[in-house]
Every structure is written in C-alpha cells, then in structure tokens.
PDB file of C-alpha atoms in Angstrom:
ATOM      1  CA  UNK A  16       5.597  -5.408  16.480  1.00 82.00           C
ATOM      2  CA  UNK A  17       6.108  -4.578  12.816  1.00 86.00           C
ATOM      3  CA  UNK A  18       7.159  -6.677   9.860  1.00 88.00           C
ATOM      4  CA  UNK A  19      10.203  -5.460   7.928  1.00 87.00           C
ATOM      5  CA  UNK A  20      13.173  -6.677   5.871  1.00 88.00           C
ATOM      6  CA  UNK A  21      15.755  -5.679   3.308  1.00 88.00           C
ATOM      7  CA  UNK A  22      13.562  -7.288   0.608  1.00 85.00           C
ATOM      8  CA  UNK A  23       9.843  -7.127  -0.163  1.00 79.00           C
ATOM      9  CA  UNK A  24       8.957 -10.208   1.881  1.00 80.00           C
ATOM     10  CA  UNK A  25       8.993  -8.195   5.138  1.00 81.00           C
ATOM     11  CA  UNK A  26       9.413 -11.419   7.107  1.00 86.00           C
ATOM     12  CA  UNK A  27      11.327 -10.044  10.116  1.00 90.00           C
ATOM     13  CA  UNK A  28       9.247  -9.037  13.131  1.00 90.00           C
ATOM     14  CA  UNK A  29      10.750  -6.110  15.033  1.00 91.00           C
ATOM     15  CA  UNK A  30       9.607  -3.260  17.294  1.00 91.00           C
ATOM     16  CA  UNK A  31       8.274  -0.362  15.219  1.00 87.00           C
ATOM     17  CA  UNK A  32      11.065   2.053  16.197  1.00 90.00           C
ATOM     18  CA  UNK A  33      13.574  -0.488  14.842  1.00 88.00           C
ATOM     19  CA  UNK A  34      11.511  -1.607  11.826  1.00 88.00           C
ATOM     20  CA  UNK A  35      11.361   1.906  10.336  1.00 87.00           C
ATOM     21  CA  UNK A  36      15.128   1.670   9.718  1.00 88.00           C
ATOM     22  CA  UNK A  37      14.679  -1.171   7.212  1.00 87.00           C
ATOM     23  CA  UNK A  38      14.104  -0.451   3.506  1.00 86.00           C
ATOM     24  CA  UNK A  39      10.832  -2.429   3.448  1.00 84.00           C
ATOM     25  CA  UNK A  40       8.147  -2.322   6.120  1.00 85.00           C
ATOM     26  CA  UNK A  41       4.623  -3.757   6.041  1.00 85.00           C
ATOM     27  CA  UNK A  42       2.197  -1.045   7.182  1.00 85.00           C
ATOM     28  CA  UNK A  43      -0.771  -3.369   7.726  1.00 85.00           C
ATOM     29  CA  UNK A  44      -1.043  -5.824  10.573  1.00 84.00           C
ATOM     30  CA  UNK A  45      -0.995  -9.515   9.739  1.00 81.00           C
ATOM     31  CA  UNK A  46      -4.715  -9.889  10.502  1.00 86.00           C
ATOM     32  CA  UNK A  47      -6.013  -6.448   9.488  1.00 86.00           C
ATOM     33  CA  UNK A  48      -5.802  -4.071   6.551  1.00 86.00           C
ATOM     34  CA  UNK A  49      -6.037  -0.381   7.448  1.00 89.00           C
ATOM     35  CA  UNK A  50      -4.062   1.022   4.499  1.00 88.00           C
ATOM     36  CA  UNK A  51      -4.288   0.618   0.731  1.00 86.00           C
ATOM     37  CA  UNK A  52      -0.851   1.262  -0.760  1.00 86.00           C
ATOM     38  CA  UNK A  53      -0.245   1.879  -4.456  1.00 83.00           C
ATOM     39  CA  UNK A  54       3.153   1.663  -6.099  1.00 82.00           C
ATOM     40  CA  UNK A  55       3.944   4.366  -8.657  1.00 80.00           C
ATOM     41  CA  UNK A  56       6.534   2.696 -10.908  1.00 74.00           C
ATOM     42  CA  UNK A  57       5.566   3.493 -14.467  1.00 63.00           C
ATOM     43  CA  UNK A  58       7.540   1.470 -16.985  1.00 62.00           C
ATOM     44  CA  UNK A  59       5.924   3.316 -19.889  1.00 62.00           C
ATOM     45  CA  UNK A  60       7.006   6.767 -18.635  1.00 64.00           C
ATOM     46  CA  UNK A  61      10.522   8.112 -18.423  1.00 67.00           C
ATOM     47  CA  UNK A  62       9.649   9.854 -15.133  1.00 70.00           C
ATOM     48  CA  UNK A  63       6.926   8.423 -12.828  1.00 74.00           C
ATOM     49  CA  UNK A  64       4.163  10.818 -11.793  1.00 79.00           C
ATOM     50  CA  UNK A  65       3.431  10.602  -8.044  1.00 81.00           C
ATOM     51  CA  UNK A  66       0.452  12.915  -8.586  1.00 83.00           C
ATOM     52  CA  UNK A  67      -1.289  10.558 -11.013  1.00 83.00           C
ATOM     53  CA  UNK A  68      -4.237  10.416  -8.625  1.00 84.00           C
ATOM     54  CA  UNK A  69      -5.082  13.973  -9.776  1.00 87.00           C
ATOM     55  CA  UNK A  70      -4.947  12.935 -13.460  1.00 83.00           C
ATOM     56  CA  UNK A  71      -7.234   9.966 -12.700  1.00 81.00           C
ATOM     57  CA  UNK A  72      -9.769  12.069 -10.775  1.00 85.00           C
ATOM     58  CA  UNK A  73      -9.193  10.210  -7.498  1.00 85.00           C
ATOM     59  CA  UNK A  74      -9.222  11.674  -3.995  1.00 89.00           C
ATOM     60  CA  UNK A  75      -5.860  12.733  -2.594  1.00 92.00           C
ATOM     61  CA  UNK A  76      -3.973  10.051  -0.666  1.00 93.00           C
ATOM     62  CA  UNK A  77      -3.361  10.444   3.040  1.00 95.00           C
ATOM     63  CA  UNK A  78       0.376  10.127   2.472  1.00 92.00           C
ATOM     64  CA  UNK A  79       2.770  10.162  -0.497  1.00 91.00           C
ATOM     65  CA  UNK A  80       6.244   8.688  -0.050  1.00 87.00           C
ATOM     66  CA  UNK A  81       8.468   9.676  -2.979  1.00 86.00           C
ATOM     67  CA  UNK A  82      12.052   8.922  -3.975  1.00 84.00           C
ATOM     68  CA  UNK A  83      13.581  12.313  -4.773  1.00 86.00           C
ATOM     69  CA  UNK A  84      15.975  11.015  -7.422  1.00 86.00           C
ATOM     70  CA  UNK A  85      13.779   8.582  -9.390  1.00 83.00           C
ATOM     71  CA  UNK A  86      10.392  10.195  -8.590  1.00 82.00           C
ATOM     72  CA  UNK A  87       8.981   6.709  -7.896  1.00 83.00           C
ATOM     73  CA  UNK A  88       6.423   6.814  -5.126  1.00 86.00           C
ATOM     74  CA  UNK A  89       3.902   5.000  -2.957  1.00 86.00           C
ATOM     75  CA  UNK A  90       0.433   6.420  -2.356  1.00 89.00           C
ATOM     76  CA  UNK A  91      -1.094   5.553   1.029  1.00 91.00           C
ATOM     77  CA  UNK A  92      -4.863   5.627   1.541  1.00 91.00           C
ATOM     78  CA  UNK A  93      -6.175   5.110   5.088  1.00 92.00           C
ATOM     79  CA  UNK A  94      -9.347   3.002   5.090  1.00 89.00           C
ATOM     80  CA  UNK A  95     -11.735   1.741   7.728  1.00 89.00           C
ATOM     81  CA  UNK A  96      -9.841  -1.327   9.011  1.00 89.00           C
ATOM     82  CA  UNK A  97     -10.878  -4.677   7.553  1.00 88.00           C
ATOM     83  CA  UNK A  98      -9.958  -7.754   9.552  1.00 88.00           C
ATOM     84  CA  UNK A  99      -8.517 -10.513   7.370  1.00 83.00           C
ATOM     85  CA  UNK A 100      -7.831 -13.371   9.794  1.00 82.00           C
ATOM     86  CA  UNK A 101      -9.531 -16.761   9.563  1.00 83.00           C
ATOM     87  CA  UNK A 102     -11.986 -15.616  12.267  1.00 85.00           C
ATOM     88  CA  UNK A 103     -12.907 -12.408  10.409  1.00 81.00           C
ATOM     89  CA  UNK A 104     -16.241 -11.859   8.708  1.00 84.00           C
ATOM     90  CA  UNK A 105     -16.047 -12.814   5.044  1.00 82.00           C
ATOM     91  CA  UNK A 106     -18.289 -10.100   3.548  1.00 82.00           C
ATOM     92  CA  UNK A 107     -15.986  -7.136   4.355  1.00 81.00           C
ATOM     93  CA  UNK A 108     -13.030  -9.090   2.935  1.00 76.00           C
ATOM     94  CA  UNK A 109     -14.983  -9.966  -0.224  1.00 78.00           C
ATOM     95  CA  UNK A 110     -15.926  -6.309  -0.613  1.00 75.00           C
ATOM     96  CA  UNK A 111     -12.344  -5.103  -0.178  1.00 73.00           C
ATOM     97  CA  UNK A 112     -10.443  -7.587  -2.345  1.00 67.00           C
ATOM     98  CA  UNK A 113     -11.981  -6.719  -5.732  1.00 57.00           C
ATOM     99  CA  UNK A 114     -11.396  -3.017  -4.996  1.00 53.00           C
ATOM    100  CA  UNK A 115      -7.613  -3.298  -4.724  1.00 50.00           C
ATOM    101  CA  UNK A 116      -6.788  -2.778  -8.397  1.00 48.00           C
ATOM    102  CA  UNK A 117      -9.641  -0.332  -8.955  1.00 44.00           C
ATOM    103  CA  UNK A 118      -9.818   1.948  -5.900  1.00 43.00           C
ATOM    104  CA  UNK A 119     -12.759   4.167  -5.258  1.00 38.00           C
ATOM    105  CA  UNK A 120     -15.573   4.417  -7.727  1.00 38.00           C
ATOM    106  CA  UNK A 121     -14.736   1.417  -9.897  1.00 41.00           C
ATOM    107  CA  UNK A 122     -12.250   3.229 -12.162  1.00 41.00           C
ATOM    108  CA  UNK A 123      -9.023   1.474 -12.990  1.00 43.00           C
ATOM    109  CA  UNK A 124      -6.236   3.971 -12.340  1.00 43.00           C
ATOM    110  CA  UNK A 125      -2.981   3.840 -14.249  1.00 42.00           C
ATOM    111  CA  UNK A 126      -0.943   2.443 -11.366  1.00 42.00           C
ATOM    112  CA  UNK A 127      -0.666  -0.878  -9.583  1.00 41.00           C
ATOM    113  CA  UNK A 128      -1.432  -1.950  -6.032  1.00 43.00           C
ATOM    114  CA  UNK A 129       1.343  -3.085  -3.750  1.00 45.00           C
ATOM    115  CA  UNK A 130       0.786  -6.298  -1.828  1.00 39.00           C
ATOM    116  CA  UNK A 131      -0.853  -5.041   1.308  1.00 38.00           C
ATOM    117  CA  UNK A 132      -1.711  -8.003   3.458  1.00 38.00           C
ATOM    118  CA  UNK A 133      -0.635 -10.983   1.436  1.00 35.00           C
ATOM    119  CA  UNK A 134       2.652 -11.308   3.328  1.00 32.00           C
ATOM    120  CA  UNK A 135       1.074 -13.125   6.267  1.00 33.00           C
TER     121      UNK A 135
END
C-alpha cells in the first residue's frame, strides 16, 4: 500500500496502481527510507535547472521527474534502505539524517531536500 493525496501530506493509503494517479505520492515506506528525493524549485532563478547535480559535481540521480512547462523537477537517489521505525537501529538513522541537506561527500548543493519519511 502506498501513501498519496492531492496535497503534500500524502495521508491516504491506497494500492500502488491507484496511488500513482494522485498528484503527490510518498515513495518511501512509513518505516523505511530507500530513496532520497530533492526538490528543484529555485526561487532565485527564472528557470529551474534539473541538471544542477552536474554543476555541483554530484553523481547522477537514479531518476529525474521534470515538469515540462515550468522545468521544476525532483531528483531521486536510490540508497541502501534505512529502517526508521521505533524498533530500528539508531546508528544508521543518525548517520542518514544529517546527510539529507548535504548529500554525498559533505557538500551543500544548491537545492533543498523534500520530506522523505517525515510523513509517518
């Protein structure tokens, strides 16, 4: 079952084949993070650059989802899954959480992270 909605809360729980029809869908499970998703909405640029990862010297994402008219995009990076439930080990979670705004190598890219697993 996937979480989806017509707003960013993604509070509805629906089968995946139905959830993909909603404008907003949470890609990570409630108790596990397997994707890091970055929102490319640059307020300081007239046209967002979905290929900013190249400018920042970062590895290519596994998936880029781009709006053809506005050029806004989401970059999806697949990671080794990290369990985030109350029963999960704390060290992998502590390692992952500080990395969200910095991704890979400690550099702060010029884009912001989307809430990935905070919608539980």
